[in-house]
Amino acid sequence: MAACKDSASAIAVPEDEVSTPTPILTPTSTPTSTPTPTPTPSNTLDSPVKQIQIEGLVVLKIIKHYQEEGQGNEVVQGVLLGLVVEDRLEITNCFPFPQHTEDDADFDEVQYQMEMMRSLRHVNIDHLHVGWYQSTYYGSFVSRALLDSQFSYQHAIEESVVLVYDPIKTAQGSLSLKAYRLTPKLMEICKEKDFTPEGLKKASIGFENMFEEVPIVIKNSHLINVLMWEMEQKSAVSDKQELLNLSSSNHLEKSLQLLMDRVDDMSQDIVKYNTFSRNVSKQQQQKHQYLQRRQQENTQRQTRGEPPLPEEDISKMFKPPQPPPRMDTLLIAGQINTYCQHINEFTSQNLAKMFMAEALQGHNVLKKS
C-alpha cells in the first residue's frame, strides 16, 4: 500500500485499484487476526500527525462492534478509513474485522478487506487505510502483538494510528477512546530489529517513551447534534443519576488484580535477569581461572624449554549466556504504568463523588436541624 500524503488528492488510489492489506496472525494471547497492510517504504513528513478528528458515526460503529461480538475479555478489531489534511488525520469511516476460528478454512481475510474497500469506493466513501482499532479489557492492550501490528501499519503508512476502545471504563460514565502511535525512536529500533539490551539502551528506549498518545476530537454534523440533544431531553432522570453511584469495589478489585498479575510477571523477569547476571559472573570467573592456569603452564613449559601451548579461541570455549528479552520487560512495565494511570483516574473520580456526597449529607443535616 502506498503511504499517505498530506492532502486528499495525493493519497487517491486509481479507480481500477484497491489497496491490498495483508493480514497477519497475532500471538496466541490474542486470538483474533490483526489486519495490517503490506509494508512499503514510508515517506518522511515534515510535520507528524498532531490531531485526530473522528466522525461520531465511527465511534458508534466501534462501540456497536464490541457489543455485538465482544464478550468479556474478547478482543474485537477493525480497519480505520479516512484521509490526511495537513497535520490532522481525519477518520471518516471504519469496518469491523470478522472473528473466525480455525474451522473457517474457506474464509479469505485479504479478499474480505478488498471487497469491503471496493464496495465503499463504489458508493463514494473514503476507502483509504489510516490505521486500525481494537477493544481492550480493563486497559490490557500494551502487548507485543499491538506493537508489531502498529509497526507494520506505521511503516507502510506514516500517519496511521491505533484506536483503543475500553468498554469497561466507558460503562463507568465516560467514553474511553485513545489513539496511539509508536515513537520515532521505537520505529527505528523495530526497523533495525535490534531488541538487545545494548540497542535499547543506546536508543534510550523506556516504557514511558514507547507509545505516544495523539489528542482526539470527535466531530458531529449539526443534525446529529440536534438529534443527540433531543435524545438527552427524553432520557429518564434515573439514567442520569447512575453516574453518581458510589460503588466501585468490582471495578477497582479487578483492576488491582490485573495489576498484581503484571507485577508478578515483572518479578519473574527480574528473577531471570538475576540468574543471567549470576551466570555471566560465574563464566567470567571460569574464564579468568582458565587463563591463569594456561599462563602458569606456559611458564613451566618455558622453563623446560618447551614451546608454549597453541592459541585457542576463548569465545568458542566460553559462549556467553543469552540475555533475557528486554522488550518483553519494557512492555510489562508499560502495561503496569497503564494500569496505575487507570486506577488513579478511577479513584480520583470516586473520591470526588464521596466528597460531594459528604457535602450533600452535611447540608441535609443542617436543614433538618
Tab-separated table of C-alpha atoms in Angstrom:
chain	number	residue	atom	x	y	z
A	1	MET	CA	0.000	0.000	0.000
A	2	ALA	CA	1.280	3.429	-0.842
A	3	ALA	CA	1.981	5.768	2.026
A	4	CYS	CA	-0.481	8.543	2.883
A	5	LYS	CA	0.381	12.119	1.866
A	6	ASP	CA	-0.591	15.493	3.259
A	7	SER	CA	-3.620	16.040	1.031
A	8	ALA	CA	-6.582	14.038	-0.156
A	9	SER	CA	-5.512	14.285	-3.790
A	10	ALA	CA	-2.066	12.893	-3.039
A	11	ILE	CA	-3.370	9.727	-1.440
A	12	ALA	CA	-6.045	8.995	-4.021
A	13	VAL	CA	-5.994	5.454	-5.425
A	14	PRO	CA	-6.583	4.792	-9.140
A	15	GLU	CA	-10.157	3.805	-9.951
A	16	ASP	CA	-9.255	0.284	-11.001
A	17	GLU	CA	-7.057	-0.465	-7.968
A	18	VAL	CA	-7.734	-1.186	-4.326
A	19	SER	CA	-5.083	-1.118	-1.630
A	20	THR	CA	-4.384	-4.681	-0.512
A	21	PRO	CA	-3.751	-5.122	3.220
A	22	THR	CA	-2.071	-8.367	4.195
A	23	PRO	CA	-3.471	-9.692	7.470
A	24	ILE	CA	-1.130	-11.278	9.971
A	25	LEU	CA	-1.908	-13.527	12.906
A	26	THR	CA	-1.291	-12.114	16.342
A	27	PRO	CA	0.313	-14.249	19.060
A	28	THR	CA	-1.755	-16.879	20.824
A	29	SER	CA	-2.571	-14.482	23.652
A	30	THR	CA	-4.737	-12.533	21.194
A	31	PRO	CA	-6.871	-14.986	19.226
A	32	THR	CA	-8.134	-12.543	16.635
A	33	SER	CA	-6.383	-11.519	13.441
A	34	THR	CA	-4.966	-8.033	13.081
A	35	PRO	CA	-5.464	-6.521	9.628
A	36	THR	CA	-2.236	-4.890	8.534
A	37	PRO	CA	-1.140	-3.567	5.155
A	38	THR	CA	1.856	-4.824	3.255
A	39	PRO	CA	4.834	-2.773	4.498
A	40	THR	CA	6.354	-0.429	1.937
A	41	PRO	CA	8.969	2.296	2.358
A	42	SER	CA	7.261	5.181	4.105
A	43	ASN	CA	7.696	8.863	3.381
A	44	THR	CA	9.147	11.178	5.976
A	45	LEU	CA	6.814	14.073	6.643
A	46	ASP	CA	7.890	17.496	7.810
A	47	SER	CA	5.095	17.567	10.406
A	48	PRO	CA	3.681	14.465	12.096
A	49	VAL	CA	0.028	13.946	12.951
A	50	LYS	CA	-0.819	16.333	15.771
A	51	GLN	CA	-4.554	15.777	15.993
A	52	ILE	CA	-7.120	13.125	15.095
A	53	GLN	CA	-10.617	14.058	14.041
A	54	ILE	CA	-13.133	11.234	14.255
A	55	GLU	CA	-16.663	11.218	12.945
A	56	GLY	CA	-19.228	10.397	15.610
A	57	LEU	CA	-20.551	7.600	13.392
A	58	VAL	CA	-17.142	5.882	13.543
A	59	VAL	CA	-17.241	5.900	17.353
A	60	LEU	CA	-20.739	4.401	17.326
A	61	LYS	CA	-19.628	1.666	14.904
A	62	ILE	CA	-16.712	0.715	17.158
A	63	ILE	CA	-18.980	0.563	20.215
A	64	LYS	CA	-21.592	-1.460	18.316
A	65	HIS	CA	-18.932	-3.874	17.063
A	66	TYR	CA	-17.884	-4.685	20.618
A	67	GLN	CA	-21.468	-5.002	21.847
A	68	GLU	CA	-22.260	-7.494	19.092
A	69	GLU	CA	-19.080	-9.619	19.082
A	70	GLY	CA	-17.116	-8.772	22.221
A	71	GLN	CA	-17.754	-10.885	25.298
A	72	GLY	CA	-15.767	-10.367	28.482
A	73	ASN	CA	-12.099	-10.146	27.574
A	74	GLU	CA	-12.790	-10.951	23.908
A	75	VAL	CA	-10.881	-8.514	21.670
A	76	VAL	CA	-12.564	-7.073	18.575
A	77	GLN	CA	-10.618	-5.351	15.830
A	78	GLY	CA	-11.298	-3.405	12.673
A	79	VAL	CA	-9.925	-1.119	9.989
A	80	LEU	CA	-9.978	2.693	10.052
A	81	LEU	CA	-10.544	4.651	6.855
A	82	GLY	CA	-10.126	8.337	6.129
A	83	LEU	CA	-7.604	10.864	4.836
A	84	VAL	CA	-4.853	13.230	5.948
A	85	VAL	CA	-5.277	17.009	5.843
A	86	GLU	CA	-2.079	18.875	6.739
A	87	ASP	CA	-1.179	17.695	10.262
A	88	ARG	CA	-4.678	16.378	11.040
A	89	LEU	CA	-5.784	12.796	10.496
A	90	GLU	CA	-9.494	12.583	9.678
A	91	ILE	CA	-11.123	9.213	10.357
A	92	THR	CA	-14.395	9.185	8.442
A	93	ASN	CA	-15.326	5.503	8.327
A	94	CYS	CA	-14.425	2.049	9.579
A	95	PHE	CA	-15.440	-1.556	9.176
A	96	PRO	CA	-15.043	-4.490	11.559
A	97	PHE	CA	-12.768	-7.416	11.039
A	98	PRO	CA	-14.932	-10.539	11.470
A	99	GLN	CA	-13.906	-13.081	14.036
A	100	HIS	CA	-13.426	-16.630	12.831
A	101	THR	CA	-11.983	-19.857	14.120
A	102	GLU	CA	-9.579	-22.349	12.616
A	103	ASP	CA	-12.568	-24.299	11.303
A	104	ASP	CA	-13.353	-21.466	8.873
A	105	ALA	CA	-10.761	-22.590	6.361
A	106	ASP	CA	-12.618	-21.048	3.428
A	107	PHE	CA	-12.513	-17.532	4.865
A	108	ASP	CA	-10.075	-15.310	2.956
A	109	GLU	CA	-9.063	-12.318	5.067
A	110	VAL	CA	-7.369	-10.408	2.261
A	111	GLN	CA	-10.278	-10.925	-0.108
A	112	TYR	CA	-12.724	-9.743	2.556
A	113	GLN	CA	-10.876	-6.459	3.068
A	114	MET	CA	-10.549	-5.889	-0.661
A	115	GLU	CA	-14.266	-6.440	-1.190
A	116	MET	CA	-15.155	-4.076	1.651
A	117	MET	CA	-12.900	-1.315	0.324
A	118	ARG	CA	-14.144	-1.807	-3.217
A	119	SER	CA	-17.758	-1.565	-2.051
A	120	LEU	CA	-17.030	1.626	-0.112
A	121	ARG	CA	-15.301	3.136	-3.131
A	122	HIS	CA	-18.310	2.392	-5.360
A	123	VAL	CA	-20.593	4.406	-3.070
A	124	ASN	CA	-18.083	7.284	-2.937
A	125	ILE	CA	-16.958	6.742	0.687
A	126	ASP	CA	-13.379	7.202	1.863
A	127	HIS	CA	-11.649	3.843	1.469
A	128	LEU	CA	-8.029	4.668	2.281
A	129	HIS	CA	-6.342	2.931	5.202
A	130	VAL	CA	-5.321	5.268	8.023
A	131	GLY	CA	-4.994	2.748	10.862
A	132	TRP	CA	-6.901	0.189	12.864
A	133	TYR	CA	-8.794	-0.151	16.115
A	134	GLN	CA	-9.198	-2.725	18.832
A	135	SER	CA	-11.026	-3.101	22.111
A	136	THR	CA	-9.298	-3.708	25.404
A	137	TYR	CA	-10.188	-5.382	28.700
A	138	TYR	CA	-9.559	-3.121	31.693
A	139	GLY	CA	-6.803	-1.346	29.761
A	140	SER	CA	-4.849	-4.517	28.883
A	141	PHE	CA	-3.590	-3.513	25.459
A	142	VAL	CA	0.178	-2.942	25.792
A	143	SER	CA	1.484	-6.139	24.202
A	144	ARG	CA	3.931	-7.379	21.594
A	145	ALA	CA	1.027	-8.125	19.239
A	146	LEU	CA	-0.097	-4.489	19.257
A	147	LEU	CA	3.471	-3.249	18.849
A	148	ASP	CA	4.160	-5.490	15.832
A	149	SER	CA	0.854	-4.651	14.157
A	150	GLN	CA	1.221	-0.904	14.660
A	151	PHE	CA	4.780	-1.044	13.360
A	152	SER	CA	3.562	-2.752	10.166
A	153	TYR	CA	0.942	-0.038	9.701
A	154	GLN	CA	3.186	2.878	10.589
A	155	HIS	CA	5.999	1.578	8.397
A	156	ALA	CA	3.638	1.406	5.409
A	157	ILE	CA	1.518	4.479	6.236
A	158	GLU	CA	3.387	7.214	8.065
A	159	GLU	CA	0.306	8.779	9.688
A	160	SER	CA	-1.514	5.599	10.757
A	161	VAL	CA	-2.757	5.222	14.337
A	162	VAL	CA	-4.357	2.593	16.510
A	163	LEU	CA	-7.536	3.447	18.399
A	164	VAL	CA	-8.000	1.628	21.705
A	165	TYR	CA	-11.568	1.408	22.996
A	166	ASP	CA	-12.136	0.407	26.623
A	167	PRO	CA	-15.775	-0.703	27.091
A	168	ILE	CA	-15.357	-1.303	30.833
A	169	LYS	CA	-14.237	2.239	31.514
A	170	THR	CA	-16.861	3.596	29.126
A	171	ALA	CA	-19.564	1.824	31.156
A	172	GLN	CA	-18.412	3.846	34.198
A	173	GLY	CA	-19.712	7.034	32.609
A	174	SER	CA	-17.005	8.461	30.313
A	175	LEU	CA	-16.045	7.432	26.790
A	176	SER	CA	-12.608	5.780	26.795
A	177	LEU	CA	-11.186	6.030	23.282
A	178	LYS	CA	-7.489	6.808	22.870
A	179	ALA	CA	-5.189	6.972	19.858
A	180	TYR	CA	-1.583	5.789	19.978
A	181	ARG	CA	1.418	5.791	17.687
A	182	LEU	CA	4.908	4.369	18.034
A	183	THR	CA	7.541	6.946	18.859
A	184	PRO	CA	10.245	7.657	16.235
A	185	LYS	CA	12.907	6.053	18.453
A	186	LEU	CA	10.950	2.824	18.737
A	187	MET	CA	10.249	2.846	14.997
A	188	GLU	CA	13.994	2.921	14.296
A	189	ILE	CA	14.581	0.047	16.712
A	190	CYS	CA	11.821	-2.006	15.063
A	191	LYS	CA	13.208	-1.303	11.585
A	192	GLU	CA	16.674	-2.469	12.629
A	193	LYS	CA	15.177	-5.347	14.691
A	194	ASP	CA	17.749	-4.637	17.356
A	195	PHE	CA	15.923	-5.519	20.582
A	196	THR	CA	19.061	-6.332	22.528
A	197	PRO	CA	19.618	-4.582	25.872
A	198	GLU	CA	22.546	-2.667	24.337
A	199	GLY	CA	20.444	-1.490	21.374
A	200	LEU	CA	17.548	-0.337	23.557
A	201	LYS	CA	19.920	1.400	25.956
A	202	LYS	CA	21.708	3.161	23.110
A	203	ALA	CA	18.390	4.439	21.733
A	204	SER	CA	17.246	5.455	25.260
A	205	ILE	CA	14.055	3.407	24.933
A	206	GLY	CA	11.989	3.073	28.090
A	207	PHE	CA	8.408	2.079	28.772
A	208	GLU	CA	7.441	5.755	29.071
A	209	ASN	CA	8.558	6.663	25.527
A	210	MET	CA	7.445	3.622	23.539
A	211	PHE	CA	3.988	4.937	22.604
A	212	GLU	CA	2.804	8.473	22.097
A	213	GLU	CA	-0.825	9.476	22.572
A	214	VAL	CA	-2.449	11.718	19.970
A	215	PRO	CA	-5.332	14.010	21.032
A	216	ILE	CA	-8.752	13.093	19.641
A	217	VAL	CA	-11.568	15.386	18.590
A	218	ILE	CA	-14.986	13.862	17.859
A	219	LYS	CA	-16.858	15.772	15.177
A	220	ASN	CA	-20.587	15.569	14.500
A	221	SER	CA	-22.772	17.296	11.970
A	222	HIS	CA	-25.344	19.828	13.160
A	223	LEU	CA	-28.173	17.374	12.516
A	224	ILE	CA	-26.544	14.743	14.720
A	225	ASN	CA	-26.002	17.311	17.474
A	226	VAL	CA	-29.696	18.234	17.343
A	227	LEU	CA	-30.655	14.554	17.495
A	228	MET	CA	-28.415	13.953	20.495
A	229	TRP	CA	-29.887	16.988	22.242
A	230	GLU	CA	-33.413	15.641	21.696
A	231	MET	CA	-32.404	12.198	22.972
A	232	GLU	CA	-30.880	13.746	26.085
A	233	GLN	CA	-34.125	15.635	26.772
A	234	LYS	CA	-36.113	12.393	26.510
A	235	SER	CA	-33.782	10.348	28.730
A	236	ALA	CA	-35.060	9.257	32.125
A	237	VAL	CA	-33.864	11.005	35.266
A	238	SER	CA	-32.773	7.699	36.819
A	239	ASP	CA	-30.324	7.096	33.982
A	240	LYS	CA	-28.622	10.410	34.652
A	241	GLN	CA	-28.144	9.556	38.328
A	242	GLU	CA	-26.277	6.334	37.578
A	243	LEU	CA	-23.045	8.317	37.253
A	244	LEU	CA	-23.340	9.243	40.939
A	245	ASN	CA	-23.181	5.612	42.058
A	246	LEU	CA	-20.562	5.339	44.804
A	247	SER	CA	-19.982	1.585	44.470
A	248	SER	CA	-16.561	0.868	42.997
A	249	SER	CA	-15.440	-2.406	44.538
A	250	ASN	CA	-15.837	-4.635	41.465
A	251	HIS	CA	-14.056	-2.363	39.010
A	252	LEU	CA	-11.280	-1.427	41.411
A	253	GLU	CA	-10.815	-5.015	42.575
A	254	LYS	CA	-10.453	-6.309	39.013
A	255	SER	CA	-8.012	-3.538	38.084
A	256	LEU	CA	-5.875	-4.258	41.124
A	257	GLN	CA	-5.934	-7.990	40.371
A	258	LEU	CA	-4.673	-7.381	36.821
A	259	LEU	CA	-2.026	-5.035	38.204
A	260	MET	CA	-0.871	-7.714	40.649
A	261	ASP	CA	-0.633	-10.269	37.829
A	262	ARG	CA	1.565	-7.942	35.819
A	263	VAL	CA	3.736	-7.201	38.846
A	264	ASP	CA	4.201	-10.970	39.264
A	265	ASP	CA	5.295	-11.178	35.625
A	266	MET	CA	7.770	-8.382	36.262
A	267	SER	CA	9.098	-10.231	39.315
A	268	GLN	CA	9.666	-13.334	37.203
A	269	ASP	CA	11.580	-11.274	34.650
A	270	ILE	CA	13.700	-9.828	37.457
A	271	VAL	CA	14.485	-13.350	38.638
A	272	LYS	CA	15.506	-14.293	35.086
A	273	TYR	CA	17.761	-11.252	34.875
A	274	ASN	CA	19.375	-12.033	38.232
A	275	THR	CA	20.004	-15.595	37.064
A	276	PHE	CA	21.558	-14.240	33.881
A	277	SER	CA	23.798	-11.895	35.884
A	278	ARG	CA	24.976	-14.744	38.105
A	279	ASN	CA	25.722	-16.932	35.077
A	280	VAL	CA	27.734	-14.141	33.468
A	281	SER	CA	29.712	-13.576	36.670
A	282	LYS	CA	30.325	-17.306	37.056
A	283	GLN	CA	31.513	-17.601	33.460
A	284	GLN	CA	33.863	-14.663	33.891
A	285	GLN	CA	35.415	-16.368	36.903
A	286	GLN	CA	35.822	-19.621	34.979
A	287	LYS	CA	37.433	-17.779	32.082
A	288	HIS	CA	39.813	-15.964	34.431
A	289	GLN	CA	40.792	-19.230	36.141
A	290	TYR	CA	41.362	-20.901	32.790
A	291	LEU	CA	43.625	-18.096	31.606
A	292	GLN	CA	45.604	-18.228	34.858
A	293	ARG	CA	46.127	-21.992	34.570
A	294	ARG	CA	47.154	-21.595	30.947
A	295	GLN	CA	49.624	-18.846	31.823
A	296	GLN	CA	51.141	-20.949	34.614
A	297	GLU	CA	51.506	-23.941	32.312
A	298	ASN	CA	53.171	-21.826	29.624
A	299	THR	CA	55.590	-20.503	32.238
A	300	GLN	CA	56.501	-24.046	33.279
A	301	ARG	CA	56.917	-25.123	29.646
A	302	GLN	CA	59.159	-22.134	29.004
A	303	THR	CA	61.434	-23.094	31.928
A	304	ARG	CA	61.677	-26.627	30.485
A	305	GLY	CA	62.482	-25.237	27.034
A	306	GLU	CA	59.249	-26.470	25.514
A	307	PRO	CA	57.120	-24.423	23.089
A	308	PRO	CA	54.059	-22.665	24.556
A	309	LEU	CA	50.564	-24.064	24.161
A	310	PRO	CA	48.804	-23.230	20.883
A	311	GLU	CA	46.462	-20.280	20.847
A	312	GLU	CA	42.785	-21.101	21.372
A	313	ASP	CA	39.630	-19.119	20.762
A	314	ILE	CA	38.331	-18.324	24.231
A	315	SER	CA	34.959	-17.087	22.900
A	316	LYS	CA	34.198	-20.535	21.462
A	317	MET	CA	35.123	-22.295	24.684
A	318	PHE	CA	33.074	-19.922	26.854
A	319	LYS	CA	29.969	-18.925	24.968
A	320	PRO	CA	28.228	-16.002	26.691
A	321	PRO	CA	24.764	-16.829	28.112
A	322	GLN	CA	21.770	-15.482	26.228
A	323	PRO	CA	20.359	-12.363	27.906
A	324	PRO	CA	16.610	-12.326	28.684
A	325	PRO	CA	14.433	-10.415	26.181
A	326	ARG	CA	14.446	-6.778	27.170
A	327	MET	CA	11.460	-5.708	25.032
A	328	ASP	CA	9.046	-8.014	26.867
A	329	THR	CA	10.080	-6.453	30.171
A	330	LEU	CA	9.508	-2.953	28.791
A	331	LEU	CA	6.037	-3.933	27.579
A	332	ILE	CA	5.186	-5.329	31.011
A	333	ALA	CA	6.400	-2.104	32.625
A	334	GLY	CA	4.324	-0.096	30.152
A	335	GLN	CA	1.228	-2.148	30.968
A	336	ILE	CA	1.813	-1.673	34.704
A	337	ASN	CA	2.056	2.078	34.111
A	338	THR	CA	-1.241	1.987	32.176
A	339	TYR	CA	-2.983	0.095	34.991
A	340	CYS	CA	-1.689	2.606	37.537
A	341	GLN	CA	-2.979	5.526	35.475
A	342	HIS	CA	-6.421	3.935	35.123
A	343	ILE	CA	-6.619	3.173	38.848
A	344	ASN	CA	-5.533	6.726	39.662
A	345	GLU	CA	-8.199	8.210	37.375
A	346	PHE	CA	-10.910	5.915	38.698
A	347	THR	CA	-10.124	6.522	42.366
A	348	SER	CA	-9.902	10.291	41.772
A	349	GLN	CA	-13.404	10.306	40.320
A	350	ASN	CA	-14.740	8.217	43.208
A	351	LEU	CA	-13.103	10.469	45.779
A	352	ALA	CA	-14.781	13.473	44.158
A	353	LYS	CA	-18.159	11.663	44.356
A	354	MET	CA	-17.598	10.827	48.033
A	355	PHE	CA	-16.673	14.411	48.931
A	356	MET	CA	-19.756	15.622	47.077
A	357	ALA	CA	-21.948	13.062	48.872
A	358	GLU	CA	-20.457	14.120	52.202
A	359	ALA	CA	-21.226	17.759	51.470
A	360	LEU	CA	-24.816	16.937	50.471
A	361	GLN	CA	-25.295	14.848	53.593
A	362	GLY	CA	-23.995	17.662	55.765
A	363	HIS	CA	-26.319	20.127	54.020
A	364	ASN	CA	-29.317	17.870	54.665
A	365	VAL	CA	-28.383	17.526	58.358
A	366	LEU	CA	-28.204	21.329	58.715
A	367	LYS	CA	-31.620	21.733	57.066
A	368	LYS	CA	-33.216	19.228	59.424
A	369	SER	CA	-31.659	20.842	62.481
